[in-house]
Coordinates of C-alpha atoms in Angstrom, one line a residue:
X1 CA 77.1 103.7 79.3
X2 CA 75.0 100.5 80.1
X3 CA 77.0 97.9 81.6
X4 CA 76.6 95.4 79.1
X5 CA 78.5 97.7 76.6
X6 CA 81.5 97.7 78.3
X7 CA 84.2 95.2 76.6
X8 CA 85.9 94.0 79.9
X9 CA 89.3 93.5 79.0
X10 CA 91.1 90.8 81.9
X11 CA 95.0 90.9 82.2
X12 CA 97.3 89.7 84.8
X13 CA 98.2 92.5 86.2
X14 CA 98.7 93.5 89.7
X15 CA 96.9 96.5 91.2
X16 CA 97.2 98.3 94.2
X17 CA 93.7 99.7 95.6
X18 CA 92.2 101.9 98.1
X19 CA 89.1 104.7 98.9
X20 CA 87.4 106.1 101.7
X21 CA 84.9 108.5 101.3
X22 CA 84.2 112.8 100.1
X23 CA 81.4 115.6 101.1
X24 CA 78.7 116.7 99.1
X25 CA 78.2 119.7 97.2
X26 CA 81.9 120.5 95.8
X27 CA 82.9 122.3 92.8
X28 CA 85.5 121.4 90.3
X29 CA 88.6 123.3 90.2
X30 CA 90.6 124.0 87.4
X31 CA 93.9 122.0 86.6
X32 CA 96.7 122.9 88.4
X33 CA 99.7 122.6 86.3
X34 CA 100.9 125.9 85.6
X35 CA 103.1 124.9 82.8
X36 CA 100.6 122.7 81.5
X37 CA 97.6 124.9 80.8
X38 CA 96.1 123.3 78.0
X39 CA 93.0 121.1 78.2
X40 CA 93.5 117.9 78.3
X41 CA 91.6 115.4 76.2
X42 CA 92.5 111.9 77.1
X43 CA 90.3 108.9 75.0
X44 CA 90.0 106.3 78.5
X45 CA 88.7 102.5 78.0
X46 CA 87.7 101.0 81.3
X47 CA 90.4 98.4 82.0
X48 CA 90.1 95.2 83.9
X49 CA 93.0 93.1 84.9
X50 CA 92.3 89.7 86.7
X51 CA 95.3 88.6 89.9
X52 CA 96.1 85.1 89.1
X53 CA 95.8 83.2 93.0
X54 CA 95.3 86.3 94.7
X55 CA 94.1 84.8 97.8
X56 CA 94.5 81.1 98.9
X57 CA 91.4 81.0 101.7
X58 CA 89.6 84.1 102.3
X59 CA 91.2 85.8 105.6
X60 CA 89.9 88.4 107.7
X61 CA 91.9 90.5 110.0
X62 CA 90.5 93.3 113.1
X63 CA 91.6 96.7 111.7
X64 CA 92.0 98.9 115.1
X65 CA 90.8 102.0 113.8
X66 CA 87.7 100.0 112.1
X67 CA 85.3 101.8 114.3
X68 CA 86.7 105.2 113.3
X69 CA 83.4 107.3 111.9
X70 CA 82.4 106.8 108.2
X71 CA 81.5 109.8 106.0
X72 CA 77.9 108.5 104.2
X73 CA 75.9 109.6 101.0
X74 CA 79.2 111.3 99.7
X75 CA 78.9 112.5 95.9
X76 CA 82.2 111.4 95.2
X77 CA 80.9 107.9 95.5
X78 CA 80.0 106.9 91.7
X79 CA 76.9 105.6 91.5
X80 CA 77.6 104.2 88.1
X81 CA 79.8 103.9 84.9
X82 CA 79.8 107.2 83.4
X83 CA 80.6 108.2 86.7
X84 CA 83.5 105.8 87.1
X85 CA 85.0 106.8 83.6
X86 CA 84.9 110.6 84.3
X87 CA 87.1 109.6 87.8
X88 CA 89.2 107.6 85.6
X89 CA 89.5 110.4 83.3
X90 CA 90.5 112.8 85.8
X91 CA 93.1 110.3 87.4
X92 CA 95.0 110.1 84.2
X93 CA 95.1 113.3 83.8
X94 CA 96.8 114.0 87.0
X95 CA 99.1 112.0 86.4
X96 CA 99.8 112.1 82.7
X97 CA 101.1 115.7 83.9
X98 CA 102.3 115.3 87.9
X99 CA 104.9 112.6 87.0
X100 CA 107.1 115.2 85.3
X101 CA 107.1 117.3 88.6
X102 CA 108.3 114.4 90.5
X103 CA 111.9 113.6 91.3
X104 CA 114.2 111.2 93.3
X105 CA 116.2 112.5 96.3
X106 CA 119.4 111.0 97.4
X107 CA 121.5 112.3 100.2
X108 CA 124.2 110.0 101.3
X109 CA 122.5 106.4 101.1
X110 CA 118.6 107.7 102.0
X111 CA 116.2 108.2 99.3
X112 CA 113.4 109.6 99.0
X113 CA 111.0 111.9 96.6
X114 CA 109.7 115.2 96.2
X115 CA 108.2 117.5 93.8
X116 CA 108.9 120.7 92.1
X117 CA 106.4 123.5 93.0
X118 CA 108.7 126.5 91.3
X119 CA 110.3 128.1 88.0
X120 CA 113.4 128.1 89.4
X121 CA 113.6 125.0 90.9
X122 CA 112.3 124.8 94.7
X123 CA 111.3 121.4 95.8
X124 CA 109.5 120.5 98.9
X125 CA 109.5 117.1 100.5
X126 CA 109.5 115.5 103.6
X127 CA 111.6 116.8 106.7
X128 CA 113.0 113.6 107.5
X129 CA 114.0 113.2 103.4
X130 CA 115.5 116.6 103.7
X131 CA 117.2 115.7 107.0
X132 CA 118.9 119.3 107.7
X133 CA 120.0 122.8 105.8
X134 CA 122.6 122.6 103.9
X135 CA 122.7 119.2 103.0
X136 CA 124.1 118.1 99.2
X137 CA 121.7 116.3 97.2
X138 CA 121.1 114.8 94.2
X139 CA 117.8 114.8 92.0
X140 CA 116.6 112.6 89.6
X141 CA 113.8 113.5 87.1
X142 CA 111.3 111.6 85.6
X143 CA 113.0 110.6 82.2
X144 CA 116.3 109.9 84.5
X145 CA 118.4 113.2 84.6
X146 CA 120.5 114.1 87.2
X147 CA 120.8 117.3 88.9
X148 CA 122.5 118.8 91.7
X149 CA 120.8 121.1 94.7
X150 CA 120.8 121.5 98.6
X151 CA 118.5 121.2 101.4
X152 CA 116.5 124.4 102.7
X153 CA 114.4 124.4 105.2
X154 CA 112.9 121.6 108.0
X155 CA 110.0 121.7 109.9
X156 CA 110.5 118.7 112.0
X157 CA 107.3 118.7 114.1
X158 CA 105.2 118.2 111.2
X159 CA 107.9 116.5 109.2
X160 CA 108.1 119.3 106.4
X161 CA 110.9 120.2 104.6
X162 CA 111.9 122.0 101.2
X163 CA 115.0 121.6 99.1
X164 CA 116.2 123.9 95.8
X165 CA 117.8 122.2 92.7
X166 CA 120.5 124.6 92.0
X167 CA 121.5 123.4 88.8
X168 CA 120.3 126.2 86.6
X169 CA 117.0 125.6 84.3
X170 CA 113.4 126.5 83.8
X171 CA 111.7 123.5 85.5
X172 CA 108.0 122.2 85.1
X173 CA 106.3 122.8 88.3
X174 CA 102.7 122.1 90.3
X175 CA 101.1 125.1 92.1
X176 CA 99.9 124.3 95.5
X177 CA 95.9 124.5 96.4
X178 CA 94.6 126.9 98.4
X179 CA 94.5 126.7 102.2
X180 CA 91.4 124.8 103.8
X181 CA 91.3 122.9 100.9
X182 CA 91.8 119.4 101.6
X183 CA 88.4 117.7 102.2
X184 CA 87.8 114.5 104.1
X185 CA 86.5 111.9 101.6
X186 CA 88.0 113.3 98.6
X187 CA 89.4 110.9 96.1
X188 CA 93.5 111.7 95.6
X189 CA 96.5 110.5 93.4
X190 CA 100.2 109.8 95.9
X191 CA 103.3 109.6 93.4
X192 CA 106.4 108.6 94.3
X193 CA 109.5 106.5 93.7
X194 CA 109.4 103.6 96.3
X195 CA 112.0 102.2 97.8
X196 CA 114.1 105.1 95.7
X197 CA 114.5 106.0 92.1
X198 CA 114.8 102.8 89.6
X199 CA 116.3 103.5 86.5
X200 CA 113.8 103.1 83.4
X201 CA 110.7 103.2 86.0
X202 CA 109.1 106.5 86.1
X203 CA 107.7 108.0 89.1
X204 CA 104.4 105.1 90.7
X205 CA 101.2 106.7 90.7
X206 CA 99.0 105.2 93.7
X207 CA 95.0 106.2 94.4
X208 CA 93.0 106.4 97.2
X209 CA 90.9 108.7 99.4
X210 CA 90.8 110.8 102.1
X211 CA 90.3 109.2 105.4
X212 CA 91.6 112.1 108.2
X213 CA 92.5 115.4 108.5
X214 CA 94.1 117.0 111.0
X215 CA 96.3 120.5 111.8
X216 CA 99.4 118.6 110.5
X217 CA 98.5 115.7 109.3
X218 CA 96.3 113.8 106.6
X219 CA 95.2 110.4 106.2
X220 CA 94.7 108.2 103.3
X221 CA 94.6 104.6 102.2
X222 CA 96.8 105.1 99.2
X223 CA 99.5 102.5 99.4
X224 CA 102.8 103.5 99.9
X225 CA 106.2 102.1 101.6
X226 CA 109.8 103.4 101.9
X227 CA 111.0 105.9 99.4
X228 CA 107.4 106.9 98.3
X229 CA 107.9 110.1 101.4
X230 CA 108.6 113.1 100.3
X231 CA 106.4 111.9 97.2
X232 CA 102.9 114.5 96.2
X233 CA 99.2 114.0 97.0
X234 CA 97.1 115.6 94.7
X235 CA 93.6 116.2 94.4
X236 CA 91.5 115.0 91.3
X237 CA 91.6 118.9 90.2
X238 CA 95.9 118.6 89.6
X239 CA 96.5 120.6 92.9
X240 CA 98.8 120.1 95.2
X241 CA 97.2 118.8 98.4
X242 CA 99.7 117.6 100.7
X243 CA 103.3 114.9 100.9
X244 CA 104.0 111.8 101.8
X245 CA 104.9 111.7 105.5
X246 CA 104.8 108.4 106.8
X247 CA 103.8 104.7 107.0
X248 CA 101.0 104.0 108.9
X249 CA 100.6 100.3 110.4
X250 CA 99.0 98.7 107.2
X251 CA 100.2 99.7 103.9
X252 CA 96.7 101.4 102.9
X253 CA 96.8 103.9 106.0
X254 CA 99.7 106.4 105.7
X255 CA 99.9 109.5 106.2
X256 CA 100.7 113.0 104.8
X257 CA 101.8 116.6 105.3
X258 CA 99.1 118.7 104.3
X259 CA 100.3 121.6 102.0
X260 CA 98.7 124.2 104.3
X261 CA 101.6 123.5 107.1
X262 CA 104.3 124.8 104.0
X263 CA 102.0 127.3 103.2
X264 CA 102.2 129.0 106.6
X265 CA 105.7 128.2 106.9
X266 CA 107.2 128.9 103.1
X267 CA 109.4 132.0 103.8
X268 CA 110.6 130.4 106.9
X269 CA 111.2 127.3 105.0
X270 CA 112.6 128.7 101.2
X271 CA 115.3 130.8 104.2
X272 CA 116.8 127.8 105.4
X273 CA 115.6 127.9 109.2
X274 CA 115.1 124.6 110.7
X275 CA 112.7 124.0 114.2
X276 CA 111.1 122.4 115.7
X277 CA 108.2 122.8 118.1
X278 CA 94.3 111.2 113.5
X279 CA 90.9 110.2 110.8
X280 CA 87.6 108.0 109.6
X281 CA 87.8 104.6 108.5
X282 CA 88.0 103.2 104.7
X283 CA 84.8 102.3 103.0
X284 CA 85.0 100.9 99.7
X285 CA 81.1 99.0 99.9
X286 CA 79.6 101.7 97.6
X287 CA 82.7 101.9 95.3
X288 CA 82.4 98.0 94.6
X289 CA 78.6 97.6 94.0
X290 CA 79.5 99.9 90.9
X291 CA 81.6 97.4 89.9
X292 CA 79.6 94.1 89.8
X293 CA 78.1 94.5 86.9
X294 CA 80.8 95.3 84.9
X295 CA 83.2 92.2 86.2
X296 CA 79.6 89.6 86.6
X297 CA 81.2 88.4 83.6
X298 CA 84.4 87.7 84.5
X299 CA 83.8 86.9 87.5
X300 CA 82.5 83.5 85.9
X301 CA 86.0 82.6 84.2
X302 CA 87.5 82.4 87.8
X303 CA 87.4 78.9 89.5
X304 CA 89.1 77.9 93.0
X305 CA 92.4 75.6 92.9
X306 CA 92.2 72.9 95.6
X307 CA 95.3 70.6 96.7
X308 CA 94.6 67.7 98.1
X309 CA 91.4 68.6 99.5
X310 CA 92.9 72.2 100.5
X311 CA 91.5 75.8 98.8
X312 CA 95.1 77.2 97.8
X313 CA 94.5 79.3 94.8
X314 CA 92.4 80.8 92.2
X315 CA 92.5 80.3 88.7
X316 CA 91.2 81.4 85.8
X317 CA 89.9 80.0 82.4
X318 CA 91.4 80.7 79.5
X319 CA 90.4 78.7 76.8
X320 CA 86.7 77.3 76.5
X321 CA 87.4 73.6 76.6
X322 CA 89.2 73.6 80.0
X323 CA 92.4 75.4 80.3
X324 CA 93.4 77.3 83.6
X325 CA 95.9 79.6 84.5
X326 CA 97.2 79.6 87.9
X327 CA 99.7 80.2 90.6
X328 CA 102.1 77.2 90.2
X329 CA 103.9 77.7 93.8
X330 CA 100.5 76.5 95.1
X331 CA 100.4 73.3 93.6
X332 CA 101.5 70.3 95.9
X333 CA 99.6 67.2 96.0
X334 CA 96.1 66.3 94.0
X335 CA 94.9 69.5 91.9
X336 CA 91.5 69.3 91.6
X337 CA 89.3 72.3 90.3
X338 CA 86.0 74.0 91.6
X339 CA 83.9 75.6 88.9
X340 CA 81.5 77.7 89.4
X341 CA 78.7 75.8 88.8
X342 CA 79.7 73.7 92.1
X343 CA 81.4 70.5 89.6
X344 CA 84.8 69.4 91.0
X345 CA 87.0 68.3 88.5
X346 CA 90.6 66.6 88.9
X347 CA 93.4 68.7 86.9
X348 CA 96.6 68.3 85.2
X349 CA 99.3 70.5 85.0
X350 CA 100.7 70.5 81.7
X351 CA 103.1 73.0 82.1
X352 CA 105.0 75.5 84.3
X353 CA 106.9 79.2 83.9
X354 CA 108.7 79.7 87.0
X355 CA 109.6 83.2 86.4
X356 CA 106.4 84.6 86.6
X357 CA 104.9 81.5 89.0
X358 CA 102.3 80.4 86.4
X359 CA 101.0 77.0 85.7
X360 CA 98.5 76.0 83.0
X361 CA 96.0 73.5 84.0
X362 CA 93.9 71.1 81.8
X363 CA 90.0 69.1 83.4
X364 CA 88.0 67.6 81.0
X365 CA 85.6 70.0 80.2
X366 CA 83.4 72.1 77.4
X367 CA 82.0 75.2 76.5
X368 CA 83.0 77.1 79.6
X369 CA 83.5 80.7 80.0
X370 CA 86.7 82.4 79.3
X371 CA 88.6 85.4 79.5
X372 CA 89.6 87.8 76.4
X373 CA 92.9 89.0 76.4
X374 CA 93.4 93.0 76.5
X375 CA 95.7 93.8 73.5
X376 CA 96.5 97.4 74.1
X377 CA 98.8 98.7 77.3
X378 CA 96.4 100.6 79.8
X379 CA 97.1 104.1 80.7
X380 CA 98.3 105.2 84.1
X381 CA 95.7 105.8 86.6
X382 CA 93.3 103.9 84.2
X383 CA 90.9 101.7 86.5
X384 CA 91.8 97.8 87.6
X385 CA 89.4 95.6 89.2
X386 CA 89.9 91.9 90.3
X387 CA 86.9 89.5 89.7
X388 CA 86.6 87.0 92.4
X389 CA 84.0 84.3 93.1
X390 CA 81.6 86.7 95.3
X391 CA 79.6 89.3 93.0
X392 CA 82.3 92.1 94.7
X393 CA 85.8 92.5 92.9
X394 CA 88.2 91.5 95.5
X395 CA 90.3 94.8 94.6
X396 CA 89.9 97.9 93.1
X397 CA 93.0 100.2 91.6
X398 CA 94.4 102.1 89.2
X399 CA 97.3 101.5 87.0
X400 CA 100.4 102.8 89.1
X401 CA 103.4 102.5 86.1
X402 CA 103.3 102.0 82.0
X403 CA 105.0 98.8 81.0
X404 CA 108.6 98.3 81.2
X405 CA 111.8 95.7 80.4
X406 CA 113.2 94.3 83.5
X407 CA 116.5 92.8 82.5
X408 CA 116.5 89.4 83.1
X409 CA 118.6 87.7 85.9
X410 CA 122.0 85.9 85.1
X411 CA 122.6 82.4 86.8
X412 CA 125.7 82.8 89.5
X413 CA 128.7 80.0 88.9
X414 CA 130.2 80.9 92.1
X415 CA 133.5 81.3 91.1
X416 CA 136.0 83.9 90.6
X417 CA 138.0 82.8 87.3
X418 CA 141.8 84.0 85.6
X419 CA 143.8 83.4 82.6
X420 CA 146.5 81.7 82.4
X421 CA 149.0 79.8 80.4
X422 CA 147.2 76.7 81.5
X423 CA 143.8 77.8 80.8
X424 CA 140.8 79.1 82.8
X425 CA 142.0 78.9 86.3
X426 CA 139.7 79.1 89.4
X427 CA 141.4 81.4 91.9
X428 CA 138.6 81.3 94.4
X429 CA 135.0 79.8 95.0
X430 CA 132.4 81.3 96.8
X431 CA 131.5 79.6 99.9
X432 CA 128.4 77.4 99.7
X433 CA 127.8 78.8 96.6
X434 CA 126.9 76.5 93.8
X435 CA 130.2 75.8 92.3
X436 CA 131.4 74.9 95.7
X437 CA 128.1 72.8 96.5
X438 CA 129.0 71.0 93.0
X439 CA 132.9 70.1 94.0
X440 CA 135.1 72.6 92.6
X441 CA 138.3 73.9 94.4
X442 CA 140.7 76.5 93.9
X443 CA 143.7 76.0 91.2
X444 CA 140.9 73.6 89.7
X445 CA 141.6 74.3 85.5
X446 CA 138.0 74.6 83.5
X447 CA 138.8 73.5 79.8
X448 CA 134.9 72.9 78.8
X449 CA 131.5 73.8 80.0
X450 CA 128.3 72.1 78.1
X451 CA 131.3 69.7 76.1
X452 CA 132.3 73.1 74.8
X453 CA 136.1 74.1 74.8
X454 CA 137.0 77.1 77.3
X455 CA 140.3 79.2 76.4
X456 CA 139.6 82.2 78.5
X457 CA 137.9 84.0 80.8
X458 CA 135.7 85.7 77.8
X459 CA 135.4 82.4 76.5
X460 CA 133.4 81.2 79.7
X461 CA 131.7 84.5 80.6
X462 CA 130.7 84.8 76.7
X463 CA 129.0 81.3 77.5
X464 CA 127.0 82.2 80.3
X465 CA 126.1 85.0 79.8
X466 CA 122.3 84.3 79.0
X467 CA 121.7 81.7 81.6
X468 CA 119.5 81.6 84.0
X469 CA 119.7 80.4 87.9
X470 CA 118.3 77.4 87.8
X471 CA 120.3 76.2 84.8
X472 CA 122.7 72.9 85.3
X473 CA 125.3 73.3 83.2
X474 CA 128.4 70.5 82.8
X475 CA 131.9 71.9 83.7
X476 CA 135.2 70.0 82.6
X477 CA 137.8 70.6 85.0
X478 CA 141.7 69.8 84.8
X479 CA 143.1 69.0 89.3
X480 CA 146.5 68.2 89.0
X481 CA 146.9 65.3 86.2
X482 CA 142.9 64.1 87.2
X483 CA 140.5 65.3 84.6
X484 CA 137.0 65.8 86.3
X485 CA 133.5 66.3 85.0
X486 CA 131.1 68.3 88.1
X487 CA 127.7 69.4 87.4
X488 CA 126.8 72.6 88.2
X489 CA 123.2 74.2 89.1
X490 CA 123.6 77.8 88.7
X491 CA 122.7 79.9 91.3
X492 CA 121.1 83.5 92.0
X493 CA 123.2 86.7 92.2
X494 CA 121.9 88.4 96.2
X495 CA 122.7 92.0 96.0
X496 CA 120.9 95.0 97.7
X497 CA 119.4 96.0 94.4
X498 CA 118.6 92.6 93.4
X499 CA 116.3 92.4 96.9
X500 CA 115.3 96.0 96.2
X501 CA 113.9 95.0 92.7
X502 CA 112.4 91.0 93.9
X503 CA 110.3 93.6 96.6
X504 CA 109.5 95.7 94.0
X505 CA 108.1 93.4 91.6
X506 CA 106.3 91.3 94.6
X507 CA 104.2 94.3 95.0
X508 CA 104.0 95.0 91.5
X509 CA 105.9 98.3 91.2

C-alpha cells in the first residue's frame, strides 16, 4: 500500500518503543494458543499518535553497551508498509489472545506476574516473584478474578520459578516453544502488570526485539519496570519464548528467562524442589526510514515552543489558522513559536487544562498544516509513531493498553470532622495540610462552606465530594463566640496507590 494512501490518524497518546534486529531465512510457526486454535482475522488501520512536548532540546546520552555487535540485512526489518501492517497484524494477535493467560501475583506485599502454561492451572514466573515452595498466593486474571494457589518450584540461579493456582477450573493456557528457538533479532511482545495488578487495567502489552541470548538469559529492549517480572515474552508466532527476569540499567534493556531453562527443569520445578547452582546493541535506523513517509505529513503540523529565547517544547497545530497544542508546564516567560518554514512567531496562550498539562496557543497565522483527529480507539499492539521535526519519528511503539476511566482525584480539606450538637466539629487537622496552612484549629465549628449551611458531616462530605485539589473553597467557622471566614485551597490526597497510579500514568500505563 503506497504511502500516500495511508490516512495518518495523530492522537495524543503516549507510546512506549523499542527493536533491535532478527536472522534471515525463518519460517512462520503456527499460533500457539492451544485453547485458541481458530484463525484469527483481525481488520488493522495503521495508527499514528503524536507526544505533545516530548522533548524540550534534543539530548544525547553514551549507552555502554553501544558498541555491542549489530545483526545487519535481517528480514525482519520491514522494508515497507505492507510489511509493517502484516507485523502489526501479528502483534495484535498475540496479544488479543496472551492477555487472558496473564495474571497478577501477590505474596505478602510483592507483586508480580506470570502466566498460565497448563489446563489445570500451572503458572510459571520469575523465581524471585515466586520467592520459595510453599508459599500462599493470590492470582488475579485478566477481567479481575481472584484465585487462590501456592508456589512450586525455584530455580534461583537463573531466577525461574513456577507456581499452581489451586482453585479448581479449566484455565486458558499458552504452550511453550520449542527448545533452541529463541532467535537473536526477532521481533517479541512482553506482557505484564507493572508495578502490580491495577484494577480495571488489563494486563500492558510492550514490543520490542531481541538483542542477546545467552544459556540463561535473553535480552530485549522492550520496556519494562517493577511488577512487569514474572510477566511472558512471546514470539510474533503466539509461543512462549521466555519471562520477565529483570531491569536492565535503562528501561529499554531488560532481561528475560528463556523458556528453555523451565523446559530442562519442569519436573524438577512442577515437584516443588528449590536450588540453586550478555547481547547486541538496539538498532532501530532501518525500522524508522519505513516510517518517514508515512509521518512526512505530520511531521509538518509539529512546530518547536521557545520561552524566552529557550527551545522548551514541541507543539502541534491543530487548526489551520494558527492554533497549537502544547505542554503548558513549559511555558514561563515570552512564548514565541518556530514553524517549520523557519518564521518565528510570538504566541498567546489562551487557555490551560492542568490535568493533562495542555495549553492551547494562538500566532497570527493562515493556511498552515494541521493534524486530523483519529476518531476510533486503536487496538492493542496496533503501531504508534511520533512525528518530530527531522524526517525520522522520534519513537516508534505499539499500543500497550485499550482505553480506560481513571477516577478522578478528590481535593484533601485536611481535616478530620464529627457531629455534634453544635454542628460540624473539627476534632483534628492535619499538620501543614491545607486546612491548617488556611488557619483552622481543633474544636473550630464549620457551619458553611461556599455561603452554604453545613449540619453534618454528610452535609460537608456530600459538598466536596466532586472537588478537585486545587479548588479554593470558603469555610465558615464558629471559635468560641468569634465567627470566622478562612479560605481554603484544597489539597492532594498522598497515598501509596495514589504515587503508584501518578508513575503509572507518567509513563503512560
Amino acid at each position: 500500500m503506497p504511502a500516500h494512501q495511508i490516512e495518518t490518524r495523530i492522537k495524543t497518546h503516549q507510546a512506549i518503543a523499542g527493536f533491535g534486529r532478527r536472522r534471515a531465512g525463518r519460517s512462520t510457526r503456527k499460533m500457539a494458543f492451544l485453547r485458541r486454535r481458530e484463525s484469527i482475522a483481525i481488520p488493522v488501520v495503521l495508527a499514528f499518535f503524536l507526544l505533545l512536548g516530548l522533548l524540550g532540546s534534543p539530548a544525547t546520552a553514551t549507552d555502554p553497551e553501544s558498541a555491542a555487535p549489530r545483526v545487519e540485512n535481517s528480514d525482519a526489518v520491514p522494508k515497507g508498509l505492507p510489511q509493517l501492517l502484516e507485523i502489526e497484524k501479528k502483534f495484535t494477535a498475540v496479544a488479543e489472545n496472551a492477555i487472558k493467560c496473564v495474571v497478577g501475583i501477590q505474596i505478602g506485599q510483592s507483586r508480580g506476574s506470570g502466566v498460565l502454561v497448563s489446563e489445570d492451572g500451572l503458572v510459571l514466573t520469575a523465581g524471585h516473584v515466586a520467592q520459595k515452595p510453599g508459599q500462599k498466593a493470590v492470582f488475579t486474571t485478566y477481567d479481575g478474578k481472584v484465585f487462590n494457589g501456592v508456589s512450586l518450584g525455584v530455580f534461583s540461579s537463573a531466577d525461574a520459578g513456577m507456581m499452581k493456582i489451586t482453585d479448581k477450573k479449566k484455565w486458558l493456557f499458552v504452550t511453550p516453544a520449542a527448545k533452541n528457538s529463541i532467535v537473536v533479532g526477532d521481533w517479541c511482545v512482553a506482557i505484564g502488570h507493572p508495578l502490580g495488578y491495577l484494577p480495571g487495567r488489563p494486563p500492558v502489552v510492550r514490543m520490542g526485539r531481541i538483542l542477546r541470548l545467552e544459556d540463561r538469559a535473553v535480552q530485549t529492549d522492550c520496556p519494562l519496570i517493577s511488577g512487569d517480572s514474572g510477566g511472558p515474552l512471546f514470539n510474533l508466532d503466539g509461543e512462549l519464548i521466555g519471562i520477565n527476569s529483570r531491569i536492565g540499567g535503562p528501561m529499554d534493556r531488560n532481561y528475560h528467562v528463556p523458556i528453555d531453562v523451565y523446559l530442562e527443569n519442569w519436573e524438577d520445578l512442577k515437584k516443588g524442589v528449590a536450588w540453586a547452582d550478555k547481547m547486541p546493541q538496539r538498532d532501530t535506523e532501518q525500522v524508522k526510514a519505513v516510517f518517514r513517509d508515512v509521518i512526512a505529513k505530520a511531521a509538518k503540523c509539529v512546530v518547536r515552543v521557545r520561552c524566552d529565547k529557550k527551545d522548551v517544547a514541541l507543539g502541534t497545530i491543530v487548526g489551520p489558522d494558527g492554533w497549537i497544542l502544547t505542554k503548558a508546564s513549559e511555558l514561563k516567560g515570552r512564548v514565541v513559536v518556530r514553524l517549520e518554514d523557519g518564521r518565528e512567531l510570538e504566541a498567546r496562550i489562551v487557555g490551560v487544562v492542568g490535568q493533562f498539562d495542555l495549553a492551547m496557543l494562538k500566532i497570527d497565522a493562515v493556511d498552515l498544516p494541521n493534524i486530523e483527529w483519529g476518531l476510533t480507539d486503536p487496538k492493542v499492539g496496533q503501531w504508534v509513531a511520533v512525528p518530530g521535526l527531522d524526517k525520522d519519528p522520534l519513537a516508534i511503539g505499539v499500543v500497550s493498553t485499550p482505553r480506560r476511566a481513571i477516577p478522578a482525584e478528590r481535593g484533601l480539606l485536611g481535616v478530620t470532622i464529627g457531629d455534634t450538637p453544635n454542628g460540624v466539629a473539627v476534632i483534628s487537622v492535619i499538620p501543614k495540610g491545607p486546612a491548617d496552612q488556611a488557619g483552622l484549629k481543633k474544636d473550630d465549628i464549620i457551619t458553611h462552606i461556599n455561603g452554604k449551611p453545613i449540619q453534618n458531616q454528610a452535609n460537608l462530605m456530600e459538598h466536596t465530594k466532586n472537588l478537585k485539589p486545587g479548588i479554593a473553597v470558603k469555610l465558615t467557622v464558629k471559635r468560641g463566640e468569634e465567627v470566622l471566614d478562612k479560605s481554603v485551597t484544597l489539597g492532594k490526597l498522598v497515598t501509596p496507590s495514589t504515587r503508584q497510579r501518578d508513575m503509572l500514568n507518567a509513563m503512560g500505563v
